[in-house]
Amino acid sequence: MVDHISPRASPGPIRSSQTRRARKLRDSCTSCASSKVRCTKEKPACARCIERGLAC
């Protein structure tokens, strides 16, 4: 019986279930994001902020 481990048998780096994920870029304005509604992302102000008279 041989007591050595072949290179193939050695385990590779352990990867967790939460590997690196791409960061989510938030394009929506603060008002739309806080209300959890879709933002039209128009500049200088989105349609929702113009309609409601909010600072965008």
C-alpha positions as a Python dict, from the first residue, in 0.01 Angstrom:
ca = {
    (1, 'M'): (0, 0, 0),
    (2, 'V'): (137, 340, -96),
    (3, 'D'): (91, 630, 149),
    (4, 'H'): (109, 926, -86),
    (5, 'I'): (-154, 1146, -245),
    (6, 'S'): (-146, 1213, -613),
    (7, 'P'): (-185, 1577, -726),
    (8, 'R'): (-527, 1497, -875),
    (9, 'A'): (-663, 1357, -550),
    (10, 'S'): (-585, 1668, -346),
    (11, 'P'): (-886, 1894, -300),
    (12, 'G'): (-881, 2232, -469),
    (13, 'P'): (-968, 2557, -299),
    (14, 'I'): (-1293, 2537, -111),
    (15, 'R'): (-1556, 2766, -258),
    (16, 'S'): (-1838, 2890, -47),
    (17, 'S'): (-2192, 2915, -177),
    (18, 'Q'): (-2156, 3292, -164),
    (19, 'T'): (-1879, 3349, -413),
    (20, 'R'): (-1801, 3693, -544),
    (21, 'R'): (-2101, 3856, -699),
    (22, 'A'): (-2110, 4162, -917),
    (23, 'R'): (-2212, 4471, -726),
    (24, 'K'): (-2548, 4603, -822),
    (25, 'L'): (-2530, 4954, -957),
    (26, 'R'): (-2822, 5167, -857),
    (27, 'D'): (-2923, 5389, -1145),
    (28, 'S'): (-3254, 5493, -996),
    (29, 'C'): (-3288, 5815, -800),
    (30, 'T'): (-3316, 5811, -422),
    (31, 'S'): (-3687, 5891, -427),
    (32, 'C'): (-3776, 5601, -656),
    (33, 'A'): (-3542, 5363, -475),
    (34, 'S'): (-3690, 5444, -135),
    (35, 'S'): (-4043, 5398, -273),
    (36, 'K'): (-3936, 5078, -453),
    (37, 'V'): (-4077, 5188, -786),
    (38, 'R'): (-3921, 5181, -1130),
    (39, 'C'): (-3726, 5495, -1215),
    (40, 'T'): (-3710, 5630, -1570),
    (41, 'K'): (-3350, 5741, -1491),
    (42, 'E'): (-3386, 6063, -1688),
    (43, 'K'): (-3156, 6351, -1604),
    (44, 'P'): (-3174, 6604, -1441),
    (45, 'A'): (-3499, 6462, -1301),
    (46, 'C'): (-3697, 6146, -1368),
    (47, 'A'): (-4062, 6153, -1472),
    (48, 'R'): (-4190, 6049, -1128),
    (49, 'C'): (-4000, 6327, -949),
    (50, 'I'): (-4115, 6589, -1201),
    (51, 'E'): (-4475, 6471, -1167),
    (52, 'R'): (-4463, 6483, -788),
    (53, 'G'): (-4243, 6792, -757),
    (54, 'L'): (-3968, 6602, -576),
    (55, 'A'): (-3594, 6667, -576),
    (56, 'C'): (-3439, 6402, -794),
}
